[in-house]
């Protein structure tokens, strides 16, 4: 069931005129006998256009308090006594009559919703008690609090006794509970009215330009009804909430303190509008906790009947505020509320107390014996001394069967220690003495007890059970291993095959050629016809052979850098008119067109096309003498940088400026791929011979190369 919305249009005040009325209640079927259900209000931007809003019931200016109660509030009392929770709240702009609707005046005709609701509750409770002939009893209790500046205060507590932080809120079973709230029982309507009037004196009110008694807080009245029939108790609750109205400070003329109150009221009502909008759009998060008022009201989460009374002012001065309130009510009526009956509580049977006997009445607590601990009688202590062990003054009792020993052992009687006499307490409360276990003479002597036939059989059965348990455990593990399907086993084998090649590639990138060769050889049985894998193995074998030959040479021979291998590396030509930039030259083996050309050494060389541009580019690299090759008179900084790159040592490359661990690994990986593309003929190695080659590699640009060179110069 959705939230029920009723609209009440307040009458005009003495200072207001009929010509300013813009809100009208219209009958849906043009039948005056039927209650109006449509509210019409003109469009503030276009006076000839009207907005229409349809609600459950609409009460015009001539409606009195009794008519609203009889038509809307009185039916909820029946639901309250049937075990359902009820929530009533008044909403509207300040000065529209919310407090008058909920609280009312002092006269009998002007009583509001809350006094009439309690009067109906007491009448129905007396009727229930009378019809049940005293078998059912009804108890009514109330609690009353306000939310002032987003803080909760108990209205039964005087303002001077309140704490600055107010009362705290807690969640209990999906409901919000105010901790430390006073709950007063009310046995009659007169007692309720006395408590209600006393609490209203403590409520925060003040005068503004729009209202002489403007409410500065949200007031929440909680009435709890408990119906007890035998062992069953049903509890239901009704919440009557008088919300403070939203305010326009330009109209109310609020001062400093009133501005703070107005900001808190408008914030809580804005959060309430956000919650309603989130519920209507079925969003996952609803901002209940952003305001204490919305957390207590919990629209859409409370299980029971919810009734909203929308109070409107019919004047043109409230035009925009009235339109905003109607839009809010139109969204609120779409909220679905679950009607769930509260579960009754059952009073359990009284606790059975065991009847007191003479034994329990006269039983005294145990007290330690000062002279009887670990003592024996002198006349019978010689046997215990011969065993070199003192006899304890207490015995340990067990349910185990006592083993019988042979009669060949010397049997000695254990002396009874000193004990309190039974006559030290009352004679009627004497407790039977426990029989002492006979002492074990075999512990003192060397004679070993003979094992009986039953003991041997018990030992054999225990051993057999242990063996069977171990065998069952082994069989269960075998079943688990056999339970793996063939598809999973095949997938594990494929993963194992791929793992060898992956690990080998990682070793190759790091420069660990011996480990990479072993991994490639382990992967070769799984890939017998893979030419690429065979070429990698042959290339690594050639490199390792060459290293072993170089290590076998005498130490006096100087190690020279291997000559550049004619492997196809894209060489980007940079045109510049700067005479200081001599790092880039056109390769002598390059052809005239911009394509890859076959070379004499089975390699590829790239000759870029000459770009004709009127604008000259200033090269990044300033201290080189050749653009494409490394000449004999190259600068030491350039040779040092290329030497570090050609070593393929990750620890040195990642120390260069602008190069991290990932980029260094990418550079080495690119060099390895160039070798794989060559095919590994004659153990040749890809060598970077110019800064242009280095900048054309994947992941390395001109700015990165310049950063490397600057880092070396620093």
XYZ file of C-alpha atoms in Angstrom:
714
model
C 0.000 0.000 0.000
C 1.305 3.465 -0.875
C 1.494 6.455 1.452
C -1.922 8.068 1.820
C -1.909 11.836 1.143
C -4.669 14.183 2.281
C -4.618 17.927 1.602
C -5.982 20.584 3.936
C -6.337 24.176 2.754
C -6.299 26.547 5.709
C -8.877 29.341 6.022
C -7.977 32.972 5.542
C -6.769 35.140 8.369
C -8.317 38.480 9.257
C -5.717 40.441 7.321
C -6.000 38.311 4.138
C -8.337 38.950 1.188
C -10.412 36.611 -0.958
C -9.047 38.043 -4.201
C -5.590 36.639 -3.394
C -6.823 33.007 -3.371
C -5.213 30.911 -6.135
C -5.582 27.323 -4.795
C -8.836 25.522 -5.579
C -10.233 22.109 -4.612
C -12.008 20.541 -7.615
C -14.353 17.528 -7.763
C -13.179 14.851 -10.162
C -16.707 13.895 -11.377
C -18.327 17.332 -11.094
C -20.479 15.910 -8.317
C -20.726 18.195 -5.258
C -21.680 15.264 -3.005
C -18.335 13.573 -3.596
C -15.223 14.795 -1.793
C -12.859 16.775 -3.990
C -9.673 14.955 -4.941
C -7.951 17.434 -7.299
C -6.002 20.579 -6.441
C -5.582 23.246 -9.107
C -3.025 26.010 -9.020
C -2.024 28.395 -11.849
C 1.322 28.233 -13.556
C 3.501 31.028 -12.122
C 4.985 31.650 -15.587
C 1.720 31.473 -17.514
C -1.411 32.575 -15.670
C -3.765 31.063 -18.261
C -2.410 27.566 -17.578
C -3.314 25.513 -14.487
C -1.486 22.634 -12.789
C -3.633 19.799 -11.415
C -2.638 17.372 -8.641
C -4.774 14.414 -7.555
C -4.680 13.009 -4.011
C -6.760 10.744 -1.769
C -8.818 13.488 -0.135
C -8.859 17.282 -0.168
C -10.417 19.420 2.559
C -11.148 23.062 1.825
C -11.260 26.082 4.102
C -14.646 25.215 5.630
C -13.568 21.808 6.995
C -13.391 21.483 10.783
C -11.174 19.307 12.982
C -13.853 16.712 13.733
C -14.498 15.978 10.053
C -10.834 15.334 9.306
C -10.518 13.033 12.324
C -13.637 11.024 11.562
C -12.775 10.501 7.892
C -9.000 9.969 8.028
C -7.599 9.378 11.547
C -10.320 7.311 13.219
C -9.917 4.278 10.859
C -6.241 3.978 11.820
C -7.155 3.207 15.445
C -8.584 -0.133 14.333
C -5.294 -0.985 12.599
C -3.370 0.055 15.706
C -5.254 -2.425 17.913
C -4.822 -5.134 15.280
C -1.034 -5.011 15.744
C 0.027 -2.558 13.009
C 2.200 0.522 13.461
C 0.792 3.880 12.348
C 2.685 7.032 11.300
C 0.965 10.415 10.980
C 2.875 13.540 9.989
C 1.969 17.060 8.889
C 3.974 18.733 6.097
C 3.843 22.253 4.697
C 5.353 25.710 4.578
C 5.534 27.786 7.730
C 2.242 29.496 8.527
C -0.036 26.904 6.866
C -1.571 25.439 10.056
C 0.389 22.226 10.711
C 0.539 22.640 14.503
C -3.134 23.625 14.565
C -4.010 20.431 12.689
C -1.933 18.154 14.951
C -2.291 19.840 18.337
C -5.287 22.115 17.952
C -6.664 24.635 20.448
C -7.874 24.462 24.010
C -11.607 24.270 23.282
C -13.305 20.957 22.650
C -14.199 21.815 19.044
C -10.665 22.987 18.217
C -8.857 19.896 19.492
C -6.396 18.569 16.963
C -5.511 15.136 15.644
C -3.359 14.034 18.616
C -5.888 14.660 21.465
C -8.698 13.094 19.445
C -6.486 10.106 18.571
C -5.691 9.431 22.238
C -9.348 9.837 23.163
C -10.252 7.166 20.590
C -7.483 4.859 21.879
C -8.764 5.050 25.471
C -12.383 4.460 24.396
C -11.411 1.371 22.397
C -9.200 0.024 25.196
C -12.058 0.256 27.707
C -14.321 -1.522 25.226
C -11.787 -4.355 24.807
C -11.419 -4.805 28.558
C -15.181 -4.817 28.984
C -15.851 -7.298 26.176
C -13.165 -9.702 27.435
C -14.528 -9.507 30.985
C -11.146 -8.553 32.396
C -9.130 -11.228 30.533
C -7.431 -8.602 28.366
C -5.689 -5.509 29.664
C -4.560 -2.467 27.673
C -1.633 -0.286 28.747
C -0.820 3.066 27.119
C 2.500 4.887 27.480
C 3.898 7.941 25.734
C 7.234 9.564 24.930
C 7.659 13.026 23.422
C 10.794 14.588 21.960
C 11.857 17.289 19.512
C 14.567 17.607 16.852
C 16.037 21.082 17.303
C 19.045 22.086 15.139
C 19.467 18.414 14.191
C 19.762 17.383 17.854
C 17.250 15.271 19.766
C 15.941 16.563 23.107
C 13.469 14.979 25.516
C 10.482 17.292 26.030
C 9.789 15.794 29.458
C 13.157 17.215 30.523
C 13.520 20.899 31.363
C 15.706 22.913 28.926
C 18.203 23.861 31.649
C 18.854 20.165 32.366
C 19.527 19.175 28.752
C 22.952 18.257 27.456
C 24.420 20.223 24.562
C 24.738 17.175 22.293
C 21.247 15.849 22.979
C 20.162 12.210 22.885
C 21.741 9.628 20.597
C 20.028 7.450 17.981
C 20.571 3.711 17.653
C 19.257 0.999 15.310
C 17.361 -1.846 16.952
C 15.812 -4.540 14.770
C 15.464 -2.276 11.748
C 13.901 0.553 13.780
C 15.520 3.752 15.009
C 15.501 4.103 18.794
C 16.300 7.201 20.876
C 18.645 6.264 23.718
C 17.709 7.592 27.174
C 14.216 8.756 26.188
C 11.637 9.107 28.963
C 8.524 6.920 28.607
C 5.582 7.774 30.844
C 2.589 5.450 31.408
C -0.796 7.123 30.964
C -3.741 5.288 32.429
C -6.362 7.878 31.424
C -6.940 10.670 28.938
C -6.661 13.282 31.667
C -3.247 12.037 32.692
C -2.137 12.086 29.045
C -3.321 15.677 28.553
C -1.400 16.806 31.646
C 1.824 15.207 30.404
C 1.265 16.454 26.844
C 0.675 20.053 27.925
C 3.734 19.961 30.220
C 5.948 18.725 27.362
C 4.647 21.321 24.894
C 5.804 24.081 27.219
C 9.381 22.850 26.721
C 9.116 22.849 22.930
C 11.099 25.494 21.014
C 8.807 28.128 19.484
C 9.351 31.716 18.401
C 7.641 34.534 16.568
C 8.337 35.471 12.944
C 6.690 37.841 10.496
C 4.593 34.993 9.099
C 3.648 33.240 12.357
C 3.446 34.491 15.927
C 3.989 30.993 17.351
C 6.258 29.416 14.768
C 7.621 25.964 15.610
C 11.408 25.959 15.545
C 11.751 22.176 15.793
C 10.205 18.922 14.602
C 8.053 17.386 17.376
C 7.611 13.587 17.535
C 5.002 11.994 19.811
C 5.282 8.232 20.284
C 2.299 6.411 21.845
C 2.802 2.739 22.705
C -0.211 0.455 23.122
C 0.261 -2.960 24.797
C -2.595 -5.488 24.815
C -2.091 -8.461 27.149
C -4.316 -11.524 26.930
C -3.148 -14.382 29.102
C 0.474 -15.142 28.192
C 0.321 -13.220 24.894
C 1.232 -9.535 24.641
C 0.822 -7.486 21.462
C 2.636 -4.155 21.129
C 1.929 -1.513 18.480
C 3.093 2.085 18.148
C 1.675 5.269 16.658
C 3.970 8.179 15.745
C 2.408 11.625 15.387
C 4.951 14.057 13.897
C 4.515 17.812 13.622
C 7.200 18.920 11.151
C 8.493 22.467 11.198
C 7.763 24.340 7.983
C 10.305 25.434 5.424
C 11.047 29.140 5.580
C 12.041 31.916 3.211
C 14.185 34.232 5.327
C 13.295 37.153 3.082
C 9.677 36.834 4.196
C 10.130 35.753 7.824
C 12.702 38.456 8.716
C 14.719 36.045 10.863
C 17.545 37.333 13.041
C 20.831 35.691 13.888
C 19.487 32.881 16.089
C 16.415 32.356 13.923
C 18.640 32.026 10.844
C 20.480 29.093 12.407
C 17.179 27.414 13.233
C 15.817 28.099 9.768
C 18.929 26.628 8.119
C 18.599 23.442 10.177
C 14.872 23.110 9.361
C 15.371 23.695 5.640
C 18.276 21.225 5.547
C 16.243 18.423 7.150
C 13.300 19.053 4.808
C 15.653 19.121 1.822
C 17.088 15.730 2.865
C 13.510 14.439 3.223
C 12.829 15.556 -0.361
C 16.025 13.809 -1.490
C 14.917 10.590 0.206
C 11.507 10.738 -1.457
C 13.082 11.369 -4.855
C 15.570 8.498 -4.383
C 12.746 6.128 -3.424
C 10.588 7.176 -6.370
C 13.521 6.623 -8.773
C 14.341 3.297 -7.059
C 17.936 4.235 -6.368
C 20.136 1.901 -4.371
C 21.270 4.488 -1.821
C 18.682 6.505 0.086
C 20.212 9.271 2.257
C 18.268 8.568 5.456
C 21.280 9.141 7.702
C 22.054 12.641 6.448
C 19.449 14.028 8.852
C 18.085 12.761 12.149
C 14.551 13.638 11.148
C 14.661 11.444 8.030
C 16.341 8.677 10.008
C 13.481 8.666 12.530
C 10.714 9.048 9.933
C 12.230 6.406 7.570
C 9.681 6.747 4.796
C 9.446 3.511 2.830
C 11.156 1.462 5.540
C 8.530 1.618 8.275
C 6.188 -1.360 8.247
C 2.661 -0.102 8.817
C 0.184 2.571 7.754
C 1.524 6.009 6.839
C -0.675 9.089 6.478
C 0.621 12.491 5.373
C -1.398 15.663 5.958
C -0.354 18.345 3.465
C -1.196 21.819 4.736
C -1.514 24.577 2.127
C -2.034 28.320 2.214
C -4.374 29.451 -0.624
C -2.771 32.905 -1.100
C -0.733 34.191 -4.021
C 2.120 35.151 -1.710
C 2.694 31.411 -1.082
C 2.502 30.540 -4.803
C 5.975 29.013 -5.319
C 6.049 27.379 -1.871
C 2.647 25.804 -2.448
C 3.702 24.478 -5.836
C 6.859 22.970 -4.299
C 4.804 21.287 -1.542
C 2.390 19.817 -4.100
C 5.270 18.394 -6.139
C 6.741 16.827 -2.987
C 3.392 15.273 -2.043
C 2.917 13.982 -5.585
C 6.226 12.070 -5.342
C 5.512 10.880 -1.806
C 2.234 9.194 -2.735
C 4.151 6.807 -5.018
C 6.134 5.330 -2.113
C 5.062 1.782 -1.306
C 4.879 0.845 2.388
C 4.719 -2.736 3.665
C 1.857 -3.464 6.033
C 3.340 -6.052 8.392
C 1.658 -6.980 11.640
C 3.843 -6.933 14.737
C 4.511 -10.364 16.175
C 3.045 -10.887 19.649
C 5.309 -11.624 22.586
C 4.625 -14.657 24.758
C 5.259 -14.770 28.447
C 7.124 -17.947 29.313
C 6.216 -20.257 32.213
C 7.486 -19.205 35.628
C 10.885 -20.523 36.598
C 10.651 -23.698 38.616
C 12.613 -23.480 41.850
C 13.569 -26.754 43.512
C 11.957 -27.158 46.941
C 14.347 -26.618 49.773
C 15.098 -29.762 51.794
C 16.751 -30.182 55.156
C 19.927 -31.246 53.372
C 20.121 -28.045 51.303
C 19.082 -25.822 54.181
C 21.722 -26.983 56.621
C 24.516 -27.643 54.163
C 27.616 -25.638 55.039
C 30.349 -24.506 52.654
C 33.513 -26.581 52.522
C 36.399 -25.240 54.554
C 40.033 -26.362 54.354
C 41.396 -28.422 57.238
C 44.368 -26.681 58.794
C 46.000 -29.801 60.271
C 44.791 -32.532 57.942
C 46.406 -31.745 54.573
C 48.793 -34.433 53.415
C 48.927 -35.955 56.899
C 48.520 -39.499 58.105
C 48.051 -41.158 61.410
C 51.293 -41.926 63.132
C 50.366 -45.507 63.858
C 49.662 -46.320 60.202
C 52.273 -44.127 58.486
C 55.135 -46.639 58.370
C 53.864 -48.319 55.227
C 53.571 -45.030 53.327
C 57.071 -43.989 54.380
C 58.463 -47.229 53.027
C 57.111 -46.221 49.600
C 58.861 -42.784 49.787
C 55.562 -41.105 48.908
C 53.109 -39.214 51.050
C 49.471 -40.184 50.979
C 47.107 -37.363 50.019
C 44.183 -36.349 52.152
C 41.694 -36.646 49.242
C 40.728 -39.260 46.686
C 40.073 -38.996 42.952
C 37.033 -40.893 41.738
C 36.639 -42.183 38.212
C 34.177 -44.220 36.185
C 36.905 -46.413 34.745
C 37.033 -50.050 35.699
C 39.766 -50.765 38.226
C 42.331 -53.336 37.219
C 42.699 -56.255 39.558
C 46.179 -57.251 40.523
C 47.567 -60.569 41.605
C 47.467 -61.550 45.206
C 51.240 -62.052 45.278
C 51.847 -58.343 45.852
C 51.928 -57.126 49.416
C 48.626 -55.505 50.279
C 48.748 -52.702 52.781
C 45.851 -50.657 53.982
C 45.995 -46.903 53.488
C 45.511 -44.932 56.613
C 42.481 -42.661 56.691
C 43.460 -38.987 57.003
C 41.996 -36.624 59.512
C 38.511 -35.453 58.540
C 35.881 -33.268 60.086
C 33.380 -35.143 62.088
C 29.781 -35.215 60.966
C 28.683 -33.825 64.274
C 30.501 -30.508 63.728
C 27.460 -29.358 61.773
C 23.835 -30.138 62.347
C 23.146 -33.826 62.810
C 20.344 -33.760 60.261
C 22.653 -32.308 57.606
C 25.196 -35.098 57.782
C 26.712 -35.909 54.424
C 27.594 -39.538 53.628
C 31.330 -39.993 53.584
C 32.860 -41.126 50.307
C 34.637 -44.434 50.318
C 38.383 -44.143 49.905
C 40.055 -45.893 47.038
C 42.423 -48.603 48.226
C 46.063 -47.728 47.801
C 48.070 -49.226 44.970
C 50.874 -51.297 46.533
C 52.445 -52.023 43.144
C 53.578 -48.399 42.803
C 55.807 -48.747 45.816
C 57.296 -52.146 45.098
C 59.027 -53.516 42.010
C 56.406 -56.120 41.281
C 54.564 -55.478 37.962
C 50.848 -56.312 37.626
C 49.829 -59.154 35.378
C 47.639 -58.122 32.393
C 44.326 -59.886 32.256
C 42.789 -61.481 29.188
C 40.194 -58.723 28.831
C 42.928 -56.074 28.870
C 44.828 -57.835 26.074
C 41.703 -58.064 23.911
C 40.965 -54.380 24.478
C 44.488 -53.437 23.413
C 44.243 -55.555 20.237
C 40.906 -53.986 19.289
C 42.360 -50.507 19.757
C 45.308 -51.276 17.462
C 43.007 -52.732 14.788
C 40.816 -49.620 14.855
C 43.851 -47.359 14.400
C 45.052 -49.385 11.384
C 41.612 -49.363 9.762
C 41.302 -45.589 10.282
C 44.686 -44.966 8.636
C 43.751 -47.227 5.697
C 40.441 -45.412 5.223
C 42.268 -42.073 5.201
C 44.656 -43.263 2.459
C 41.756 -44.536 0.349
C 39.960 -41.187 0.662
C 43.032 -39.305 -0.600
C 43.268 -41.692 -3.577
C 39.627 -41.054 -4.411
C 40.250 -37.315 -4.348
C 43.164 -37.604 -6.792
C 41.186 -39.927 -9.064
C 38.267 -37.495 -9.093
C 40.096 -35.029 -11.387
C 38.519 -35.106 -14.820
C 40.499 -35.720 -17.985
C 39.715 -32.239 -19.278
C 41.250 -30.627 -16.193
C 44.288 -32.913 -16.437
C 44.770 -31.970 -20.109
C 44.528 -28.306 -19.252
C 47.136 -28.650 -16.534
C 49.488 -30.305 -19.006
C 49.034 -27.452 -21.501
C 49.763 -24.926 -18.783
C 52.896 -26.857 -17.868
C 54.061 -26.788 -21.498
C 53.501 -23.047 -21.823
C 55.214 -22.407 -18.511
C 58.597 -23.628 -19.817
C 58.566 -21.229 -22.761
C 57.349 -18.327 -20.629
C 60.071 -18.818 -17.999
C 62.693 -19.193 -20.739
C 61.631 -15.913 -22.301
C 61.890 -14.143 -18.946
C 65.428 -15.477 -18.427
C 66.320 -14.394 -21.972
C 65.087 -10.839 -21.338
C 67.113 -10.562 -18.121
C 70.265 -11.728 -19.917
C 70.435 -15.095 -18.127
C 71.302 -17.025 -21.241
C 72.310 -20.311 -19.569
C 69.008 -20.575 -17.689
C 67.092 -19.522 -20.793
C 68.786 -22.251 -22.851
C 67.855 -24.917 -20.265
C 64.221 -23.787 -20.214
C 64.038 -23.757 -24.037
C 65.495 -27.269 -24.122
C 62.901 -28.442 -21.578
C 60.151 -26.923 -23.711
C 61.433 -28.440 -26.992
C 59.859 -31.949 -26.434
C 56.427 -30.290 -26.183
C 56.961 -28.311 -29.419
C 58.927 -30.694 -31.710
C 58.287 -28.922 -35.054
C 58.691 -25.323 -33.914
C 61.394 -23.702 -36.055
C 61.406 -20.503 -34.022
C 62.159 -22.431 -30.839
C 64.957 -24.352 -32.586
C 66.489 -21.125 -33.859
C 66.424 -19.650 -30.334
C 68.188 -22.705 -28.936
C 70.828 -22.596 -31.708
C 71.365 -18.857 -31.181
C 71.830 -19.247 -27.429
C 74.190 -22.187 -27.900
C 76.310 -20.085 -30.301
C 76.435 -17.167 -27.850
C 77.448 -19.368 -24.949
C 80.129 -21.046 -27.083
C 81.526 -17.664 -28.088
C 81.605 -16.516 -24.454
C 83.467 -19.656 -23.411
C 86.024 -19.084 -26.168
C 86.544 -15.469 -25.100
C 86.972 -16.521 -21.485
C 89.589 -19.103 -22.517
C 91.787 -16.407 -24.157
C 94.628 -14.877 -22.136
C 93.725 -11.927 -19.937
C 96.230 -9.655 -21.729
C 94.141 -9.471 -24.867
C 91.829 -6.491 -24.917
C 88.166 -7.096 -25.325
C 86.725 -5.231 -28.291
C 83.124 -4.381 -28.959
C 81.620 -6.740 -31.541
C 81.113 -5.149 -34.939
C 77.611 -3.919 -35.682
C 75.465 -6.636 -37.108
C 73.459 -5.752 -40.200
C 70.065 -6.363 -38.574
C 67.177 -4.331 -39.831
C 66.597 -1.498 -37.392
C 64.436 1.376 -38.572
C 66.644 4.461 -38.749
C 64.794 7.758 -38.545
C 66.576 10.559 -40.436
C 66.545 13.951 -38.762
C 67.243 16.972 -40.966
C 68.861 19.876 -39.225
C 70.944 22.874 -40.136
C 72.653 22.961 -36.772
C 76.403 22.298 -37.282
C 76.727 21.043 -33.706
C 74.423 18.090 -34.345
C 76.627 15.468 -35.997
C 75.198 12.315 -34.429
C 73.116 11.388 -37.455
C 74.418 10.480 -40.939
C 72.886 8.629 -43.814
C 73.920 4.981 -43.854
C 76.274 4.205 -46.742
C 74.430 0.964 -47.514
C 70.986 2.514 -47.672
C 69.150 2.728 -50.972
C 67.620 5.832 -52.462
C 63.931 5.029 -51.956
C 62.075 4.924 -48.621
C 61.732 1.121 -48.306
C 63.500 -1.812 -46.697
C 66.324 -2.981 -49.060
C 68.192 -6.275 -49.089
C 71.835 -5.945 -48.070
C 74.846 -8.102 -48.826
C 74.848 -9.603 -45.344
C 71.290 -10.952 -45.553
C 69.997 -8.020 -43.515
C 67.600 -5.190 -44.156
C 68.352 -1.506 -44.201
C 65.744 1.248 -44.156
C 66.254 4.363 -46.261
C 63.709 7.091 -45.423
C 62.549 9.452 -48.090
C 64.008 12.901 -48.047
C 61.376 15.298 -46.730
C 61.287 18.695 -48.356
C 60.284 21.242 -45.823
C 60.756 24.942 -45.735
C 60.984 24.828 -41.962
C 64.143 23.434 -40.385
C 63.935 21.276 -37.286
C 66.460 21.687 -34.557
C 67.769 18.275 -33.591
C 67.563 17.142 -30.024
C 71.072 15.724 -29.902
C 73.802 18.333 -29.976
C 77.168 16.668 -29.422
C 77.279 13.926 -32.061
C 79.092 13.868 -35.415
C 77.017 11.280 -37.283
C 73.274 10.800 -37.614
C 72.975 7.125 -38.472
C 76.258 5.439 -37.548
C 78.665 5.794 -34.683
C 81.857 7.320 -36.177
C 85.291 6.911 -34.805
C 85.290 10.469 -33.471
C 81.888 10.198 -31.637
C 81.536 11.911 -28.303
C 82.325 9.879 -25.176
C 78.868 10.538 -23.768
C 77.132 9.003 -26.797
C 79.499 5.994 -26.848
C 78.963 5.483 -23.126
C 75.162 5.547 -23.532
C 75.162 3.101 -26.445
C 77.594 0.857 -24.598
C 75.272 0.658 -21.613
C 72.306 -0.165 -23.878
C 74.243 -2.869 -25.770
C 75.305 -4.588 -22.529
C 71.619 -5.512 -21.955
C 72.246 -5.305 -18.240
C 68.964 -4.384 -16.580
C 70.698 -3.079 -13.464
C 72.674 -0.518 -15.528
C 69.931 0.440 -17.987
C 67.315 1.195 -15.354
C 69.764 3.596 -13.630
C 69.679 5.894 -16.665
C 67.657 9.089 -16.294
C 64.067 8.685 -17.447
C 64.296 4.868 -17.588
C 62.610 2.679 -15.011
C 62.517 -1.056 -14.490
C 59.671 -1.625 -16.975
C 61.200 0.513 -19.734
C 64.615 -1.121 -19.257
C 63.025 -4.559 -19.546
C 61.195 -3.409 -22.705
C 64.481 -2.264 -24.290
C 66.183 -5.596 -23.625
C 63.118 -7.460 -24.844
C 63.166 -5.443 -28.088
C 66.822 -6.341 -28.655
C 66.055 -10.018 -28.090
C 63.188 -9.851 -30.581
C 65.519 -8.308 -33.156
C 67.855 -11.272 -32.730
C 64.955 -13.690 -33.113
C 63.911 -11.897 -36.308
C 67.407 -12.324 -37.703
C 67.295 -16.027 -37.038
C 70.436 -16.243 -34.943
C 72.834 -16.875 -37.836
C 76.516 -17.233 -36.882
C 75.777 -16.182 -33.294
C 75.433 -12.545 -34.350
C 74.150 -10.006 -31.836
C 71.921 -6.979 -32.442
C 73.837 -3.845 -31.529
C 72.531 -0.270 -31.332
C 75.046 1.868 -33.239
C 73.405 5.295 -33.107
C 71.072 7.410 -31.075
C 68.567 7.384 -33.943
C 68.309 3.611 -33.740
C 67.800 3.864 -29.976
C 65.073 6.517 -30.281
C 63.215 4.467 -32.929
C 62.814 1.469 -30.624
C 59.407 0.708 -29.182
C 58.753 2.691 -26.033
C 61.827 4.929 -26.507
C 61.575 8.350 -28.098
C 63.795 11.309 -28.756
C 62.938 12.926 -25.439
C 63.837 9.762 -23.525
C 67.195 9.491 -25.342
C 67.958 13.138 -24.649
C 67.080 12.567 -20.967
C 69.479 9.576 -20.864
C 72.319 11.643 -22.335
C 71.676 14.571 -19.977
C 71.766 12.184 -17.040
C 75.143 10.826 -18.140
C 76.576 14.328 -18.458
C 75.392 15.154 -14.941
